[in-house]
């Protein structure tokens, strides 16, 4: 079997595509802990079946069940409105983005990556308010002047408690500082097109707003106005982000693992759980700008896949625990455990092909005897050597691992990653036989918190 790696024809024909190297997930790449060709072949009919479901349920515009996998096409009509609104918001020095979970993590991750590689002082700074933390809110209010601040409040349901209370406090602050009429010109909403508190507010107060497609849930919504509006405000090229997603979608049209990387990766990670009892999925980027992309992936993976398999009684619950590790930092923290504890993990490394920012290491003569191997080296070469060494010891320990090589950190590449992981997540959910789009257990906690706030202590 020919496994996907950097030399596959798809990758060489387009140097800007993500390089997906899955070789070390297979038995001939990592040894006994890897998946065999026979296991993959046995799953082939099921993979064809779930691929057909995804194809059929991605069609039909924004009302399709898996509309989230077709946002590169669905969002085209709304792009001009998003860009116009973003241009209006850009008049502020700072923009506070209120939202939580899927209504925040995607934009925050892309913003973090893009401001790291392409800082731009001509656009507003974005400040994401997710958690309800009085210290953080005090800092925001103390360090900003109301007249220089715009607020974007994002909630698909339009009523998430953490989002609602922070927006209520910020609205109150704006109104006290600026007066009610002026305060209205500092607020924008992204929410459900028809229902919820925020939608009602938008209508009642005539606040500018953008809709989230009805079938697209929080953690799959970074490529809707949920992510695109704040990102456009911050100068991110949202068209390139969608073009990247479209290019990845174009790589994933076949029902065959050799020609569809999302299907292949989903199959492998499903088999690691079901056949190999590997319940931990570590993602380890070797580039600080990608740090929050892992938080986005963590939510996508955990909230979509961590579920009871009600359709398959007797089977353990679905899902593997997504864990964030950072290269090289976690070589000095988690690696000991990875190398000597249980073989219950899989690894995904994210590495950069080339760095457009680098430093030569100054090595005066008197220091050379301590670090002779650093002579003439650049910082990125050291990071690359550490990545390769870590991957090798992880492989030699017997941990299956794959590498996503990013040709660069830019919108097009990040768009590909977003589409790739959304697709992998949906396929994996279908393999488990669960609905990757819902989150029934999360609702229980929300309801209980509301009950407690209402003074109801009954169980
Ligand atoms: O992925 C999800 O559906 C959740 O994480 C939601 O994004 C999160 O609970 C916030 O919901 P909402 O956008 O309705 O405020």
Tab-separated table of C-alpha atoms and ligand atoms in Angstrom:
chain	number	residue	atom	x	y	z
A	1	UNK	CA	0.000	0.000	0.000
A	2	UNK	CA	1.301	3.445	-0.871
A	3	UNK	CA	0.879	5.748	2.100
A	4	UNK	CA	0.416	9.449	1.875
A	5	UNK	CA	3.607	11.430	2.251
A	6	UNK	CA	5.342	14.516	1.006
A	7	UNK	CA	6.255	12.975	-2.285
A	8	UNK	CA	2.705	12.087	-3.315
A	9	UNK	CA	1.806	13.456	-6.766
A	10	UNK	CA	-0.911	15.700	-5.287
A	11	UNK	CA	1.593	17.473	-3.125
A	12	UNK	CA	4.321	17.998	-5.703
A	13	UNK	CA	1.872	19.421	-8.234
A	14	UNK	CA	0.832	22.202	-5.855
A	15	UNK	CA	3.543	23.427	-3.500
A	16	UNK	CA	1.035	25.522	-1.574
A	17	UNK	CA	-0.961	22.537	-0.381
A	18	UNK	CA	-0.534	21.085	3.078
A	19	UNK	CA	1.788	18.104	3.032
A	20	UNK	CA	0.174	15.231	4.862
A	21	UNK	CA	2.550	12.491	5.886
A	22	UNK	CA	0.618	9.552	7.292
A	23	UNK	CA	3.327	6.903	6.782
A	24	UNK	CA	4.111	6.517	10.491
A	25	UNK	CA	0.491	5.682	11.293
A	26	UNK	CA	0.847	2.373	9.470
A	27	UNK	CA	2.487	-0.812	10.626
A	28	UNK	CA	5.293	-0.559	8.098
A	29	UNK	CA	6.069	2.981	9.310
A	30	UNK	CA	5.869	2.558	13.083
A	31	UNK	CA	5.790	-1.180	13.791
A	32	UNK	CA	3.259	-3.304	15.661
A	33	UNK	CA	1.205	-0.364	16.993
A	34	UNK	CA	0.434	0.823	13.465
A	35	UNK	CA	-2.636	0.081	11.363
A	36	UNK	CA	-2.313	-2.614	8.722
A	37	UNK	CA	-3.314	-2.552	5.098
A	38	UNK	CA	-5.764	-5.349	5.851
A	39	UNK	CA	-7.510	-3.291	8.564
A	40	UNK	CA	-7.881	-0.389	6.143
A	41	UNK	CA	-9.158	-2.636	3.380
A	42	UNK	CA	-11.717	-4.182	5.689
A	43	UNK	CA	-13.071	-0.705	6.431
A	44	UNK	CA	-13.228	0.326	2.746
A	45	UNK	CA	-16.959	-0.447	2.148
A	46	UNK	CA	-17.898	1.503	5.299
A	47	UNK	CA	-15.724	4.397	4.146
A	48	UNK	CA	-17.467	4.445	0.796
A	49	UNK	CA	-20.812	4.474	2.587
A	50	UNK	CA	-20.016	7.363	4.923
A	51	UNK	CA	-18.408	9.346	2.123
A	52	UNK	CA	-21.659	9.096	0.150
A	53	UNK	CA	-23.558	10.400	3.193
A	54	UNK	CA	-21.206	13.367	3.451
A	55	UNK	CA	-21.504	14.119	-0.261
A	56	UNK	CA	-25.300	13.876	-0.238
A	57	UNK	CA	-25.705	15.888	2.965
A	58	UNK	CA	-23.290	18.664	2.003
A	59	UNK	CA	-25.374	19.540	-1.041
A	60	UNK	CA	-28.332	21.914	-0.896
A	61	UNK	CA	-26.769	25.166	0.289
A	62	UNK	CA	-27.066	26.397	3.842
A	63	UNK	CA	-29.898	24.035	4.692
A	64	UNK	CA	-27.809	20.922	4.111
A	65	UNK	CA	-26.987	18.878	7.211
A	66	UNK	CA	-23.241	19.195	6.576
A	67	UNK	CA	-23.385	22.744	5.205
A	68	UNK	CA	-20.268	23.373	7.320
A	69	UNK	CA	-18.234	21.385	4.769
A	70	UNK	CA	-19.374	23.602	1.923
A	71	UNK	CA	-18.941	27.061	3.426
A	72	UNK	CA	-16.356	28.062	0.830
A	73	UNK	CA	-19.276	28.080	-1.633
A	74	UNK	CA	-22.152	29.020	0.685
A	75	UNK	CA	-20.455	32.118	2.115
A	76	UNK	CA	-19.636	33.712	-1.248
A	77	UNK	CA	-22.844	35.765	-1.316
A	78	UNK	CA	-22.282	37.216	2.135
A	79	UNK	CA	-18.608	38.143	1.722
A	80	UNK	CA	-19.217	41.660	0.445
A	81	UNK	CA	-21.514	42.432	3.422
A	82	UNK	CA	-18.959	41.050	5.845
A	83	UNK	CA	-16.212	43.161	4.292
A	84	UNK	CA	-18.371	46.306	4.329
A	85	UNK	CA	-19.246	45.798	7.975
A	86	UNK	CA	-15.595	45.055	8.814
A	87	UNK	CA	-14.521	48.300	7.130
A	88	UNK	CA	-16.953	50.232	9.360
A	89	UNK	CA	-15.689	48.520	12.505
A	90	UNK	CA	-12.079	49.174	11.520
A	91	UNK	CA	-12.471	52.828	12.510
A	92	UNK	CA	-11.972	51.812	16.141
A	93	UNK	CA	-8.599	51.379	17.814
A	94	UNK	CA	-9.711	48.243	19.611
A	95	UNK	CA	-12.464	45.728	19.069
A	96	UNK	CA	-13.803	43.493	21.797
A	97	UNK	CA	-15.108	40.190	20.473
A	98	UNK	CA	-17.513	38.496	22.868
A	99	UNK	CA	-18.290	34.819	22.318
A	100	UNK	CA	-17.427	31.426	23.745
A	101	UNK	CA	-16.558	27.945	22.475
A	102	UNK	CA	-17.206	27.666	18.767
A	103	UNK	CA	-18.199	31.320	18.654
A	104	UNK	CA	-14.684	32.340	19.604
A	105	UNK	CA	-12.013	29.654	19.302
A	106	UNK	CA	-11.721	29.628	15.500
A	107	UNK	CA	-11.381	33.381	15.024
A	108	UNK	CA	-9.065	33.602	18.010
A	109	UNK	CA	-6.826	30.862	16.588
A	110	UNK	CA	-6.580	32.357	13.100
A	111	UNK	CA	-6.091	35.850	14.519
A	112	UNK	CA	-3.305	34.606	16.798
A	113	UNK	CA	-1.554	32.876	13.891
A	114	UNK	CA	-1.853	35.744	11.442
A	115	UNK	CA	-0.890	38.530	13.847
A	116	UNK	CA	2.179	36.506	14.820
A	117	UNK	CA	3.413	36.179	11.242
A	118	UNK	CA	2.061	39.474	9.876
A	119	UNK	CA	1.640	42.080	12.606
A	120	UNK	CA	-0.284	45.114	11.341
A	121	UNK	CA	-0.589	48.190	13.526
A	122	UNK	CA	-2.986	49.865	11.065
A	123	UNK	CA	-5.890	47.588	12.037
A	124	UNK	CA	-7.703	47.424	15.386
A	125	UNK	CA	-6.424	45.086	18.060
A	126	UNK	CA	-8.907	42.292	18.766
A	127	UNK	CA	-9.599	41.303	22.370
A	128	UNK	CA	-11.519	38.075	22.792
A	129	UNK	CA	-13.784	37.923	25.830
A	130	UNK	CA	-14.749	34.297	26.365
A	131	UNK	CA	-14.575	33.344	29.977
A	132	UNK	CA	-16.497	35.176	32.641
A	133	UNK	CA	-13.672	36.494	34.731
A	134	UNK	CA	-14.134	39.745	36.641
A	135	UNK	CA	-10.375	40.499	36.641
A	136	UNK	CA	-10.148	40.225	32.880
A	137	UNK	CA	-13.229	42.365	32.361
A	138	UNK	CA	-11.928	44.973	34.791
A	139	UNK	CA	-8.656	45.110	32.808
A	140	UNK	CA	-10.504	45.578	29.536
A	141	UNK	CA	-12.682	48.364	30.931
A	142	UNK	CA	-9.788	50.066	32.736
A	143	UNK	CA	-7.461	50.071	29.759
A	144	UNK	CA	-9.849	51.198	27.044
A	145	UNK	CA	-11.750	54.341	26.272
A	146	UNK	CA	-15.341	53.707	25.214
A	147	UNK	CA	-15.182	56.077	22.236
A	148	UNK	CA	-12.297	54.063	20.766
A	149	UNK	CA	-13.850	50.630	21.239
A	150	UNK	CA	-16.162	48.604	19.010
A	151	UNK	CA	-17.906	45.480	20.290
A	152	UNK	CA	-18.833	42.409	18.268
A	153	UNK	CA	-21.059	39.978	20.124
A	154	UNK	CA	-21.199	36.482	18.626
A	155	UNK	CA	-23.565	33.708	19.621
A	156	UNK	CA	-25.294	31.232	17.345
A	157	UNK	CA	-28.072	30.545	19.838
A	158	UNK	CA	-28.088	34.178	20.855
A	159	UNK	CA	-28.518	33.364	24.518
A	160	UNK	CA	-25.364	31.729	25.884
A	161	UNK	CA	-25.071	32.946	29.438
A	162	UNK	CA	-21.331	33.799	29.479
A	163	UNK	CA	-21.680	35.777	26.271
A	164	UNK	CA	-24.916	37.473	27.303
A	165	UNK	CA	-23.657	38.785	30.638
A	166	UNK	CA	-20.429	40.168	29.203
A	167	UNK	CA	-22.346	41.900	26.450
A	168	UNK	CA	-24.828	43.314	28.975
A	169	UNK	CA	-21.956	44.729	31.034
A	170	UNK	CA	-20.191	46.184	27.995
A	171	UNK	CA	-23.392	47.714	26.642
A	172	UNK	CA	-24.020	49.294	30.016
A	173	UNK	CA	-20.452	50.693	30.033
A	174	UNK	CA	-20.782	52.057	26.489
A	175	UNK	CA	-24.145	53.648	27.289
A	176	UNK	CA	-22.886	55.267	30.493
A	177	UNK	CA	-19.772	56.595	28.773
A	178	UNK	CA	-21.282	57.617	25.441
A	179	UNK	CA	-25.039	57.825	25.829
A	180	UNK	CA	-27.514	55.309	24.434
A	181	UNK	CA	-27.647	56.579	20.853
A	182	UNK	CA	-23.890	56.759	20.360
A	183	UNK	CA	-23.414	53.414	22.120
A	184	UNK	CA	-25.573	51.756	19.472
A	185	UNK	CA	-23.038	52.735	16.809
A	186	UNK	CA	-20.367	50.713	18.633
A	187	UNK	CA	-22.162	47.348	18.542
A	188	UNK	CA	-22.398	44.550	15.983
A	189	UNK	CA	-23.998	41.149	16.321
A	190	UNK	CA	-23.488	37.750	14.680
A	191	UNK	CA	-26.258	35.314	15.503
A	192	UNK	CA	-29.029	33.025	14.310
A	193	UNK	CA	-30.972	34.568	11.411
A	194	UNK	CA	-34.364	34.190	13.082
A	195	UNK	CA	-34.379	33.440	16.793
A	196	UNK	CA	-32.772	34.096	20.175
A	197	UNK	CA	-32.118	37.058	22.464
A	198	UNK	CA	-29.440	38.622	20.249
A	199	UNK	CA	-31.618	38.402	17.136
A	200	UNK	CA	-34.464	40.053	19.028
A	201	UNK	CA	-32.101	42.777	20.258
A	202	UNK	CA	-30.835	43.373	16.715
A	203	UNK	CA	-34.398	43.869	15.501
A	204	UNK	CA	-35.602	45.893	18.487
A	205	UNK	CA	-32.645	48.294	18.535
A	206	UNK	CA	-31.854	48.155	14.845
A	207	UNK	CA	-28.311	46.976	15.543
A	208	UNK	CA	-26.232	45.866	12.565
A	209	UNK	CA	-26.025	42.084	12.437
A	210	UNK	CA	-24.981	39.136	10.322
A	211	UNK	CA	-26.586	35.689	10.262
A	212	UNK	CA	-25.015	32.306	10.996
A	213	UNK	CA	-26.320	29.650	8.572
A	214	UNK	CA	-28.991	27.702	10.494
A	215	UNK	CA	-27.368	24.286	10.091
A	216	UNK	CA	-23.850	25.376	11.024
A	217	UNK	CA	-23.107	24.849	14.706
A	218	UNK	CA	-20.532	26.722	16.802
A	219	UNK	CA	-17.420	24.604	16.426
A	220	UNK	CA	-17.936	24.258	12.665
A	221	UNK	CA	-18.594	27.972	12.144
A	222	UNK	CA	-15.214	29.678	11.839
A	223	UNK	CA	-15.743	30.032	8.080
A	224	UNK	CA	-19.086	31.848	8.586
A	225	UNK	CA	-19.514	35.434	9.808
A	226	UNK	CA	-18.699	34.043	13.274
A	227	UNK	CA	-15.035	33.891	12.309
A	228	UNK	CA	-14.943	35.931	9.134
A	229	UNK	CA	-16.260	39.222	10.557
A	230	UNK	CA	-13.708	39.664	13.377
A	231	UNK	CA	-10.948	38.308	11.149
A	232	UNK	CA	-11.784	40.750	8.352
A	233	UNK	CA	-11.721	43.583	10.917
A	234	UNK	CA	-8.197	42.490	11.837
A	235	UNK	CA	-7.081	42.577	8.206
A	236	UNK	CA	-7.071	38.817	7.638
A	237	UNK	CA	-7.689	37.882	4.002
A	238	UNK	CA	-10.956	36.004	4.454
A	239	UNK	CA	-11.235	35.237	0.745
A	240	UNK	CA	-7.895	33.420	0.880
A	241	UNK	CA	-9.084	31.547	3.967
A	242	UNK	CA	-12.140	30.303	2.044
A	243	UNK	CA	-10.024	29.562	-1.036
A	244	UNK	CA	-7.810	27.349	1.133
A	245	UNK	CA	-10.886	25.545	2.435
A	246	UNK	CA	-12.115	25.098	-1.148
A	247	UNK	CA	-8.761	23.668	-2.209
A	248	UNK	CA	-8.826	21.158	0.609
A	249	UNK	CA	-12.423	20.239	-0.199
A	250	UNK	CA	-11.210	19.620	-3.755
A	251	UNK	CA	-8.673	17.100	-2.412
A	252	UNK	CA	-11.370	15.207	-0.553
A	253	UNK	CA	-13.923	14.311	-3.216
A	254	UNK	CA	-13.039	10.625	-3.648
A	255	UNK	CA	-14.424	7.729	-1.629
A	256	UNK	CA	-11.015	6.122	-1.537
A	257	UNK	CA	-8.402	6.665	1.185
A	258	UNK	CA	-5.626	6.943	-1.418
A	259	UNK	CA	-7.223	10.014	-2.946
A	260	UNK	CA	-8.998	11.600	0.015
A	261	UNK	CA	-6.732	12.581	2.926
A	262	UNK	CA	-9.615	13.444	5.278
A	263	UNK	CA	-11.169	10.021	4.763
A	264	UNK	CA	-7.827	8.302	5.274
A	265	UNK	CA	-6.989	10.161	8.496
A	266	UNK	CA	-10.498	9.648	9.888
A	267	UNK	CA	-10.271	5.917	9.173
A	268	UNK	CA	-6.871	5.613	10.816
A	269	UNK	CA	-7.790	7.535	13.965
A	270	UNK	CA	-11.051	5.608	14.282
A	271	UNK	CA	-9.152	2.324	14.002
A	272	UNK	CA	-6.591	3.438	16.596
A	273	UNK	CA	-9.440	3.857	19.071
A	274	UNK	CA	-11.490	0.778	18.160
A	275	UNK	CA	-8.746	-1.739	17.322
A	276	UNK	CA	-5.763	-0.460	19.277
A	277	UNK	CA	-7.328	1.086	22.359
A	278	UNK	CA	-5.524	4.375	21.826
A	279	UNK	CA	-7.616	6.957	23.602
A	280	UNK	CA	-5.362	10.034	23.556
A	281	UNK	CA	-4.704	12.182	20.472
A	282	UNK	CA	-1.815	14.565	21.000
A	283	UNK	CA	-1.385	17.470	18.600
A	284	UNK	CA	2.028	19.102	18.773
A	285	UNK	CA	2.852	22.140	16.652
A	286	UNK	CA	6.446	23.240	16.227
A	287	UNK	CA	5.481	26.894	15.673
A	288	UNK	CA	4.057	29.255	18.283
A	289	UNK	CA	1.599	30.908	15.860
A	290	UNK	CA	-0.230	27.570	15.584
A	291	UNK	CA	-0.728	27.194	19.330
A	292	UNK	CA	-4.382	28.246	19.345
A	293	UNK	CA	-5.197	26.241	16.225
A	294	UNK	CA	-4.767	23.263	18.517
A	295	UNK	CA	-7.313	24.708	20.971
A	296	UNK	CA	-9.748	25.047	18.086
A	297	UNK	CA	-9.069	21.426	17.031
A	298	UNK	CA	-9.418	20.289	20.658
A	299	UNK	CA	-12.945	21.654	20.902
A	300	UNK	CA	-13.927	20.396	17.452
A	301	UNK	CA	-12.683	16.897	18.212
A	302	UNK	CA	-13.851	16.597	21.817
A	303	UNK	CA	-17.302	18.147	21.547
A	304	UNK	CA	-18.083	16.416	18.257
A	305	UNK	CA	-16.829	12.923	19.037
A	306	UNK	CA	-16.868	12.379	22.795
A	307	UNK	CA	-20.242	10.642	22.964
A	308	UNK	CA	-22.130	7.578	24.039
A	309	UNK	CA	-22.576	5.153	21.164
A	310	UNK	CA	-26.277	4.656	21.645
A	311	UNK	CA	-26.604	2.940	18.273
A	312	UNK	CA	-23.993	0.355	19.277
A	313	UNK	CA	-24.839	-0.858	22.791
A	314	UNK	CA	-22.035	-2.617	24.624
A	315	UNK	CA	-19.324	-0.627	22.860
A	316	UNK	CA	-17.291	1.875	24.900
A	317	UNK	CA	-18.175	5.521	24.314
A	318	UNK	CA	-16.781	7.185	21.210
A	319	UNK	CA	-13.956	9.654	21.052
A	320	UNK	CA	-10.326	10.092	21.960
A	321	UNK	CA	-9.021	12.787	24.286
A	322	UNK	CA	-7.402	15.606	22.317
A	323	UNK	CA	-4.293	16.933	24.040
A	324	UNK	CA	-2.260	20.000	23.190
A	325	UNK	CA	1.511	19.824	23.383
A	326	UNK	CA	3.923	22.454	22.079
A	327	UNK	CA	7.233	21.790	20.413
A	328	UNK	CA	9.858	22.393	21.693
A	329	UNK	CA	8.481	23.403	25.112
A	330	UNK	CA	6.829	20.087	25.909
A	331	UNK	CA	10.007	18.179	25.176
A	332	UNK	CA	10.892	19.594	28.614
A	333	UNK	CA	7.529	18.742	30.145
A	334	UNK	CA	5.355	15.979	28.620
A	335	UNK	CA	7.864	14.039	26.545
A	336	UNK	CA	9.135	11.865	29.401
A	337	UNK	CA	5.606	10.513	29.816
A	338	UNK	CA	5.141	10.079	26.079
A	339	UNK	CA	8.284	7.987	25.904
A	340	UNK	CA	7.958	5.781	28.960
A	341	UNK	CA	4.288	5.614	29.881
A	342	UNK	CA	1.521	3.715	28.081
A	343	UNK	CA	1.215	3.212	24.354
A	344	UNK	CA	-2.286	4.658	24.412
A	345	UNK	CA	-1.581	7.727	22.292
A	346	UNK	CA	-1.373	8.948	18.723
A	347	UNK	CA	0.494	12.068	17.679
A	348	UNK	CA	-0.011	14.741	15.053
A	349	UNK	CA	2.941	17.040	14.494
A	350	UNK	CA	2.499	20.396	12.781
A	351	UNK	CA	5.715	21.683	11.261
A	352	UNK	CA	6.657	24.524	8.959
A	353	UNK	CA	8.414	23.943	5.648
A	354	UNK	CA	10.149	27.284	5.740
A	355	UNK	CA	10.284	30.364	7.945
A	356	UNK	CA	10.166	33.877	6.528
A	357	UNK	CA	11.449	35.112	9.883
A	358	UNK	CA	14.659	33.710	11.288
A	359	UNK	CA	17.702	34.480	13.413
A	360	UNK	CA	21.308	33.444	12.950
A	361	UNK	CA	22.780	32.237	16.199
A	362	UNK	CA	25.657	34.488	17.259
A	363	UNK	CA	28.405	32.264	18.607
A	364	UNK	CA	31.471	34.141	19.789
A	365	UNK	CA	34.669	32.071	19.927
A	366	UNK	CA	34.596	31.750	23.747
A	367	UNK	CA	31.170	30.022	23.608
A	368	UNK	CA	31.885	27.802	20.657
A	369	UNK	CA	33.386	24.926	22.634
A	370	UNK	CA	30.102	24.565	24.570
A	371	UNK	CA	27.875	24.535	21.483
A	372	UNK	CA	30.082	23.561	18.533
A	373	UNK	CA	27.059	22.102	16.683
A	374	UNK	CA	25.398	25.536	16.598
A	375	UNK	CA	28.088	27.191	14.512
A	376	UNK	CA	26.543	28.799	11.453
A	377	UNK	CA	23.030	27.628	12.357
A	378	UNK	CA	19.764	29.511	12.333
A	379	UNK	CA	17.059	29.299	14.974
A	380	UNK	CA	14.661	27.521	12.611
A	381	UNK	CA	17.271	24.827	11.890
A	382	UNK	CA	17.511	24.056	15.599
A	383	UNK	CA	13.715	23.814	15.882
A	384	UNK	CA	13.565	21.550	12.819
A	385	UNK	CA	16.294	19.282	14.239
A	386	UNK	CA	14.422	19.087	17.559
A	387	UNK	CA	11.171	18.275	15.759
A	388	UNK	CA	12.781	15.513	13.714
A	389	UNK	CA	14.555	14.077	16.743
A	390	UNK	CA	11.352	14.092	18.813
A	391	UNK	CA	9.370	12.493	15.999
A	392	UNK	CA	12.013	9.814	15.657
A	393	UNK	CA	12.033	8.902	19.347
A	394	UNK	CA	8.236	8.946	19.425
A	395	UNK	CA	8.248	6.583	16.417
A	396	UNK	CA	10.911	4.333	17.925
A	397	UNK	CA	8.860	4.133	21.124
A	398	UNK	CA	6.074	2.732	18.967
A	399	UNK	CA	3.661	5.690	18.967
A	400	UNK	CA	1.822	6.082	15.648
A	401	UNK	CA	2.226	9.633	14.402
A	402	UNK	CA	1.536	11.808	11.418
A	403	UNK	CA	2.960	15.111	10.274
A	404	UNK	CA	1.200	18.031	8.674
A	405	UNK	CA	3.802	20.141	6.930
A	406	UNK	CA	2.659	23.702	6.338
A	407	UNK	CA	4.300	25.343	3.335
A	408	UNK	CA	3.879	28.637	5.230
A	409	UNK	CA	1.575	30.211	7.775
A	410	UNK	CA	-0.958	32.166	5.755
A	411	UNK	CA	-4.710	32.315	5.276
A	412	UNK	CA	-4.748	29.834	2.414
A	413	UNK	CA	-2.903	27.186	4.387
A	414	UNK	CA	-4.958	27.758	7.537
A	415	UNK	CA	-8.152	27.527	5.471
A	416	UNK	CA	-6.997	24.119	4.265
A	417	UNK	CA	-6.382	22.960	7.826
A	418	UNK	CA	-9.802	24.124	8.951
A	419	UNK	CA	-11.568	22.272	6.155
A	420	UNK	CA	-9.387	19.205	6.618
A	421	UNK	CA	-10.143	18.888	10.333
A	422	UNK	CA	-13.845	19.666	9.988
A	423	UNK	CA	-14.036	16.913	7.372
A	424	UNK	CA	-11.985	14.422	9.406
A	425	UNK	CA	-14.235	15.094	12.399
A	426	UNK	CA	-17.458	14.517	10.462
A	427	UNK	CA	-16.153	11.308	8.857
A	428	UNK	CA	-14.918	10.020	12.213
A	429	UNK	CA	-18.267	10.738	13.844
A	430	UNK	CA	-20.056	8.804	11.113
A	431	UNK	CA	-17.653	5.884	11.549
A	432	UNK	CA	-18.506	5.767	15.250
A	433	UNK	CA	-22.185	5.952	14.348
A	434	UNK	CA	-22.747	9.139	16.352
A	435	UNK	CA	-23.959	12.605	15.360
A	436	UNK	CA	-20.840	14.789	15.225
A	437	UNK	CA	-22.917	17.977	15.124
A	438	UNK	CA	-24.703	17.816	18.482
A	439	UNK	CA	-23.522	18.152	22.107
A	440	UNK	CA	-26.299	16.700	24.283
A	441	UNK	CA	-24.249	16.367	27.458
A	442	UNK	CA	-23.131	20.004	27.444
A	443	UNK	CA	-26.759	21.093	27.556
A	444	UNK	CA	-27.256	19.308	30.909
A	445	UNK	CA	-24.660	21.485	32.674
A	446	UNK	CA	-26.080	24.657	31.117
A	447	UNK	CA	-29.582	23.800	32.341
A	448	UNK	CA	-28.334	23.000	35.837
A	449	UNK	CA	-26.423	26.303	36.110
A	450	UNK	CA	-29.597	28.173	35.162
A	451	UNK	CA	-31.537	26.202	37.757
A	452	UNK	CA	-28.996	27.119	40.445
A	453	UNK	CA	-29.081	30.781	39.432
A	454	UNK	CA	-32.847	30.670	39.721
A	455	UNK	CA	-32.463	29.540	43.346
A	456	UNK	CA	-33.698	26.014	42.673
A	457	UNK	CA	-31.508	23.642	44.743
A	458	UNK	CA	-33.520	20.507	44.020
A	459	UNK	CA	-31.724	17.685	42.246
B	1	LIG	O1	-19.702	24.097	19.256
B	1	LIG	C1	-20.683	24.462	19.882
B	1	LIG	O2	-21.846	24.300	19.453
B	1	LIG	C2	-20.527	25.180	21.209
B	1	LIG	O3	-19.220	25.153	21.657
B	1	LIG	C3	-20.973	26.624	21.075
B	1	LIG	O4	-20.186	27.276	20.131
B	1	LIG	C4	-20.883	27.373	22.402
B	1	LIG	O5	-21.618	26.698	23.399
B	1	LIG	C5	-21.422	28.786	22.260
B	1	LIG	O6	-22.715	28.751	21.740
B	1	LIG	P1	-23.374	29.997	21.068
B	1	LIG	O7	-22.663	30.298	19.810
B	1	LIG	O8	-24.791	29.604	20.850
B	1	LIG	O9	-23.251	31.139	22.037
